[in-house]
């Protein structure tokens, strides 16, 4: 006989709890995650002030999710590598460096996309002011 619906519900609640614990840990312990969170807040404030369109907000939200998710995966990769070995090994370096590279590459692309979204709004604001 399989588990009851209540057990599945508790398991689902626990799974979400673990996921939120992971997010909290990433924010508390990882400097780069803190930087990304500040960037999310700054972009959200600027987007609200400049009146981004719904499509522009969707792009920003997608990029927020991408960068934060990649940073969490990078943290997990680093933790697993550190758990497996404390020695300097070429494969451990590749794992850590490529995970960090994924975050960096996506962050740079996000900045470029942010410029494409925000510069026209800023140009319009400045043209009205001056």
PDB file of C-alpha atoms in Angstrom:
ATOM      1  CA  UNK A   1       0.000   0.000   0.000  1.00  0.00           C
ATOM      2  CA  UNK A   2       1.359   3.397  -0.962  1.00  0.00           C
ATOM      3  CA  UNK A   3       1.696   6.356   1.376  1.00  0.00           C
ATOM      4  CA  UNK A   4      -1.262   8.502   2.217  1.00  0.00           C
ATOM      5  CA  UNK A   5      -1.991  11.854   0.649  1.00  0.00           C
ATOM      6  CA  UNK A   6      -0.960  13.493   3.927  1.00  0.00           C
ATOM      7  CA  UNK A   7       2.533  11.951   3.690  1.00  0.00           C
ATOM      8  CA  UNK A   8       2.892  13.250   0.138  1.00  0.00           C
ATOM      9  CA  UNK A   9       1.738  16.687   1.274  1.00  0.00           C
ATOM     10  CA  UNK A  10       4.270  16.686   4.105  1.00  0.00           C
ATOM     11  CA  UNK A  11       6.978  15.536   1.710  1.00  0.00           C
ATOM     12  CA  UNK A  12       6.103  18.369  -0.689  1.00  0.00           C
ATOM     13  CA  UNK A  13       6.139  20.906   2.145  1.00  0.00           C
ATOM     14  CA  UNK A  14       9.522  19.578   3.284  1.00  0.00           C
ATOM     15  CA  UNK A  15      10.862  19.821  -0.287  1.00  0.00           C
ATOM     16  CA  UNK A  16       9.860  23.469  -0.494  1.00  0.00           C
ATOM     17  CA  UNK A  17      11.384  24.042   2.936  1.00  0.00           C
ATOM     18  CA  UNK A  18      14.690  22.561   1.795  1.00  0.00           C
ATOM     19  CA  UNK A  19      14.622  24.696  -1.339  1.00  0.00           C
ATOM     20  CA  UNK A  20      13.987  27.875   0.648  1.00  0.00           C
ATOM     21  CA  UNK A  21      16.767  26.871   3.068  1.00  0.00           C
ATOM     22  CA  UNK A  22      19.093  26.609   0.068  1.00  0.00           C
ATOM     23  CA  UNK A  23      18.123  30.073  -1.152  1.00  0.00           C
ATOM     24  CA  UNK A  24      18.585  31.553   2.329  1.00  0.00           C
ATOM     25  CA  UNK A  25      21.970  29.847   2.686  1.00  0.00           C
ATOM     26  CA  UNK A  26      23.078  31.149  -0.709  1.00  0.00           C
ATOM     27  CA  UNK A  27      22.091  34.702   0.183  1.00  0.00           C
ATOM     28  CA  UNK A  28      23.612  34.557   3.675  1.00  0.00           C
ATOM     29  CA  UNK A  29      26.917  32.911   2.816  1.00  0.00           C
ATOM     30  CA  UNK A  30      27.774  33.892  -0.756  1.00  0.00           C
ATOM     31  CA  UNK A  31      29.121  37.376  -1.460  1.00  0.00           C
ATOM     32  CA  UNK A  32      28.247  37.212  -5.147  1.00  0.00           C
ATOM     33  CA  UNK A  33      24.669  36.232  -4.331  1.00  0.00           C
ATOM     34  CA  UNK A  34      24.384  39.343  -2.177  1.00  0.00           C
ATOM     35  CA  UNK A  35      25.680  41.422  -5.102  1.00  0.00           C
ATOM     36  CA  UNK A  36      23.117  39.840  -7.435  1.00  0.00           C
ATOM     37  CA  UNK A  37      20.314  40.525  -4.926  1.00  0.00           C
ATOM     38  CA  UNK A  38      21.334  44.191  -4.678  1.00  0.00           C
ATOM     39  CA  UNK A  39      21.326  44.333  -8.488  1.00  0.00           C
ATOM     40  CA  UNK A  40      17.809  42.849  -8.562  1.00  0.00           C
ATOM     41  CA  UNK A  41      16.627  45.511  -6.111  1.00  0.00           C
ATOM     42  CA  UNK A  42      18.343  48.324  -8.059  1.00  0.00           C
ATOM     43  CA  UNK A  43      16.967  47.160 -11.414  1.00  0.00           C
ATOM     44  CA  UNK A  44      13.484  46.773  -9.916  1.00  0.00           C
ATOM     45  CA  UNK A  45      13.612  50.303  -8.493  1.00  0.00           C
ATOM     46  CA  UNK A  46      14.920  51.765 -11.758  1.00  0.00           C
ATOM     47  CA  UNK A  47      12.372  49.839 -13.807  1.00  0.00           C
ATOM     48  CA  UNK A  48       9.541  51.066 -11.593  1.00  0.00           C
ATOM     49  CA  UNK A  49      10.768  54.659 -11.856  1.00  0.00           C
ATOM     50  CA  UNK A  50      11.228  54.501 -15.629  1.00  0.00           C
ATOM     51  CA  UNK A  51       7.970  52.675 -16.316  1.00  0.00           C
ATOM     52  CA  UNK A  52       9.103  49.498 -18.043  1.00  0.00           C
ATOM     53  CA  UNK A  53       6.602  47.749 -20.289  1.00  0.00           C
ATOM     54  CA  UNK A  54       5.166  44.352 -19.391  1.00  0.00           C
ATOM     55  CA  UNK A  55       7.466  42.702 -21.929  1.00  0.00           C
ATOM     56  CA  UNK A  56      10.513  44.487 -20.496  1.00  0.00           C
ATOM     57  CA  UNK A  57       9.522  43.371 -16.983  1.00  0.00           C
ATOM     58  CA  UNK A  58       9.171  39.780 -18.181  1.00  0.00           C
ATOM     59  CA  UNK A  59      12.670  39.915 -19.660  1.00  0.00           C
ATOM     60  CA  UNK A  60      14.071  41.390 -16.430  1.00  0.00           C
ATOM     61  CA  UNK A  61      12.313  38.762 -14.299  1.00  0.00           C
ATOM     62  CA  UNK A  62      13.608  35.986 -16.528  1.00  0.00           C
ATOM     63  CA  UNK A  63      17.143  37.342 -16.205  1.00  0.00           C
ATOM     64  CA  UNK A  64      16.780  37.707 -12.416  1.00  0.00           C
ATOM     65  CA  UNK A  65      15.734  34.061 -12.216  1.00  0.00           C
ATOM     66  CA  UNK A  66      18.535  32.925 -14.508  1.00  0.00           C
ATOM     67  CA  UNK A  67      21.314  34.679 -12.624  1.00  0.00           C
ATOM     68  CA  UNK A  68      20.097  33.774  -9.124  1.00  0.00           C
ATOM     69  CA  UNK A  69      19.538  30.153 -10.190  1.00  0.00           C
ATOM     70  CA  UNK A  70      22.982  29.881 -11.781  1.00  0.00           C
ATOM     71  CA  UNK A  71      24.585  31.376  -8.674  1.00  0.00           C
ATOM     72  CA  UNK A  72      22.820  28.763  -6.533  1.00  0.00           C
ATOM     73  CA  UNK A  73      23.983  25.961  -8.851  1.00  0.00           C
ATOM     74  CA  UNK A  74      27.519  27.388  -8.785  1.00  0.00           C
ATOM     75  CA  UNK A  75      27.423  27.342  -4.986  1.00  0.00           C
ATOM     76  CA  UNK A  76      26.220  23.732  -5.034  1.00  0.00           C
ATOM     77  CA  UNK A  77      28.976  22.681  -7.460  1.00  0.00           C
ATOM     78  CA  UNK A  78      31.610  24.343  -5.284  1.00  0.00           C
ATOM     79  CA  UNK A  79      30.243  22.681  -2.143  1.00  0.00           C
ATOM     80  CA  UNK A  80      30.193  19.227  -3.729  1.00  0.00           C
ATOM     81  CA  UNK A  81      33.726  19.615  -5.104  1.00  0.00           C
ATOM     82  CA  UNK A  82      34.954  20.760  -1.693  1.00  0.00           C
ATOM     83  CA  UNK A  83      33.174  17.822  -0.058  1.00  0.00           C
ATOM     84  CA  UNK A  84      34.820  15.323  -2.393  1.00  0.00           C
ATOM     85  CA  UNK A  85      38.372  16.648  -2.227  1.00  0.00           C
ATOM     86  CA  UNK A  86      40.466  19.238  -0.494  1.00  0.00           C
ATOM     87  CA  UNK A  87      43.394  18.536  -2.813  1.00  0.00           C
ATOM     88  CA  UNK A  88      44.071  20.672  -5.860  1.00  0.00           C
ATOM     89  CA  UNK A  89      42.903  18.507  -8.736  1.00  0.00           C
ATOM     90  CA  UNK A  90      42.526  19.564 -12.375  1.00  0.00           C
ATOM     91  CA  UNK A  91      38.974  18.199 -12.659  1.00  0.00           C
ATOM     92  CA  UNK A  92      37.895  19.976  -9.464  1.00  0.00           C
ATOM     93  CA  UNK A  93      39.261  23.225 -10.887  1.00  0.00           C
ATOM     94  CA  UNK A  94      37.405  22.662 -14.170  1.00  0.00           C
ATOM     95  CA  UNK A  95      34.137  22.004 -12.330  1.00  0.00           C
ATOM     96  CA  UNK A  96      34.439  25.116 -10.165  1.00  0.00           C
ATOM     97  CA  UNK A  97      35.729  27.394 -12.920  1.00  0.00           C
ATOM     98  CA  UNK A  98      33.132  26.408 -15.498  1.00  0.00           C
ATOM     99  CA  UNK A  99      30.278  26.805 -13.011  1.00  0.00           C
ATOM    100  CA  UNK A 100      31.580  30.264 -12.107  1.00  0.00           C
ATOM    101  CA  UNK A 101      32.042  31.027 -15.804  1.00  0.00           C
ATOM    102  CA  UNK A 102      28.382  30.209 -16.468  1.00  0.00           C
ATOM    103  CA  UNK A 103      27.325  32.779 -13.879  1.00  0.00           C
ATOM    104  CA  UNK A 104      29.725  35.396 -15.228  1.00  0.00           C
ATOM    105  CA  UNK A 105      28.702  34.860 -18.854  1.00  0.00           C
ATOM    106  CA  UNK A 106      25.011  35.143 -18.001  1.00  0.00           C
ATOM    107  CA  UNK A 107      25.606  38.209 -15.835  1.00  0.00           C
ATOM    108  CA  UNK A 108      27.478  39.975 -18.649  1.00  0.00           C
ATOM    109  CA  UNK A 109      24.701  39.116 -21.119  1.00  0.00           C
ATOM    110  CA  UNK A 110      22.149  40.396 -18.583  1.00  0.00           C
ATOM    111  CA  UNK A 111      23.983  43.714 -18.324  1.00  0.00           C
ATOM    112  CA  UNK A 112      23.985  44.040 -22.116  1.00  0.00           C
ATOM    113  CA  UNK A 113      20.272  43.233 -22.281  1.00  0.00           C
ATOM    114  CA  UNK A 114      19.677  45.678 -19.414  1.00  0.00           C
ATOM    115  CA  UNK A 115      21.401  48.412 -21.409  1.00  0.00           C
ATOM    116  CA  UNK A 116      19.217  47.637 -24.416  1.00  0.00           C
ATOM    117  CA  UNK A 117      16.123  47.914 -22.226  1.00  0.00           C
ATOM    118  CA  UNK A 118      17.092  50.851 -20.016  1.00  0.00           C
ATOM    119  CA  UNK A 119      19.087  53.202 -22.268  1.00  0.00           C
ATOM    120  CA  UNK A 120      16.097  54.250 -24.415  1.00  0.00           C
ATOM    121  CA  UNK A 121      14.090  54.979 -21.249  1.00  0.00           C
ATOM    122  CA  UNK A 122      16.972  56.989 -19.799  1.00  0.00           C
ATOM    123  CA  UNK A 123      17.456  58.870 -23.090  1.00  0.00           C
ATOM    124  CA  UNK A 124      13.765  59.784 -23.099  1.00  0.00           C
ATOM    125  CA  UNK A 125      13.948  60.948 -19.483  1.00  0.00           C
ATOM    126  CA  UNK A 126      16.992  63.135 -20.179  1.00  0.00           C
ATOM    127  CA  UNK A 127      15.410  64.590 -23.318  1.00  0.00           C
ATOM    128  CA  UNK A 128      12.384  65.663 -21.244  1.00  0.00           C
ATOM    129  CA  UNK A 129      14.591  67.155 -18.532  1.00  0.00           C
ATOM    130  CA  UNK A 130      16.986  69.056 -20.769  1.00  0.00           C
TER     131      UNK A 130
END
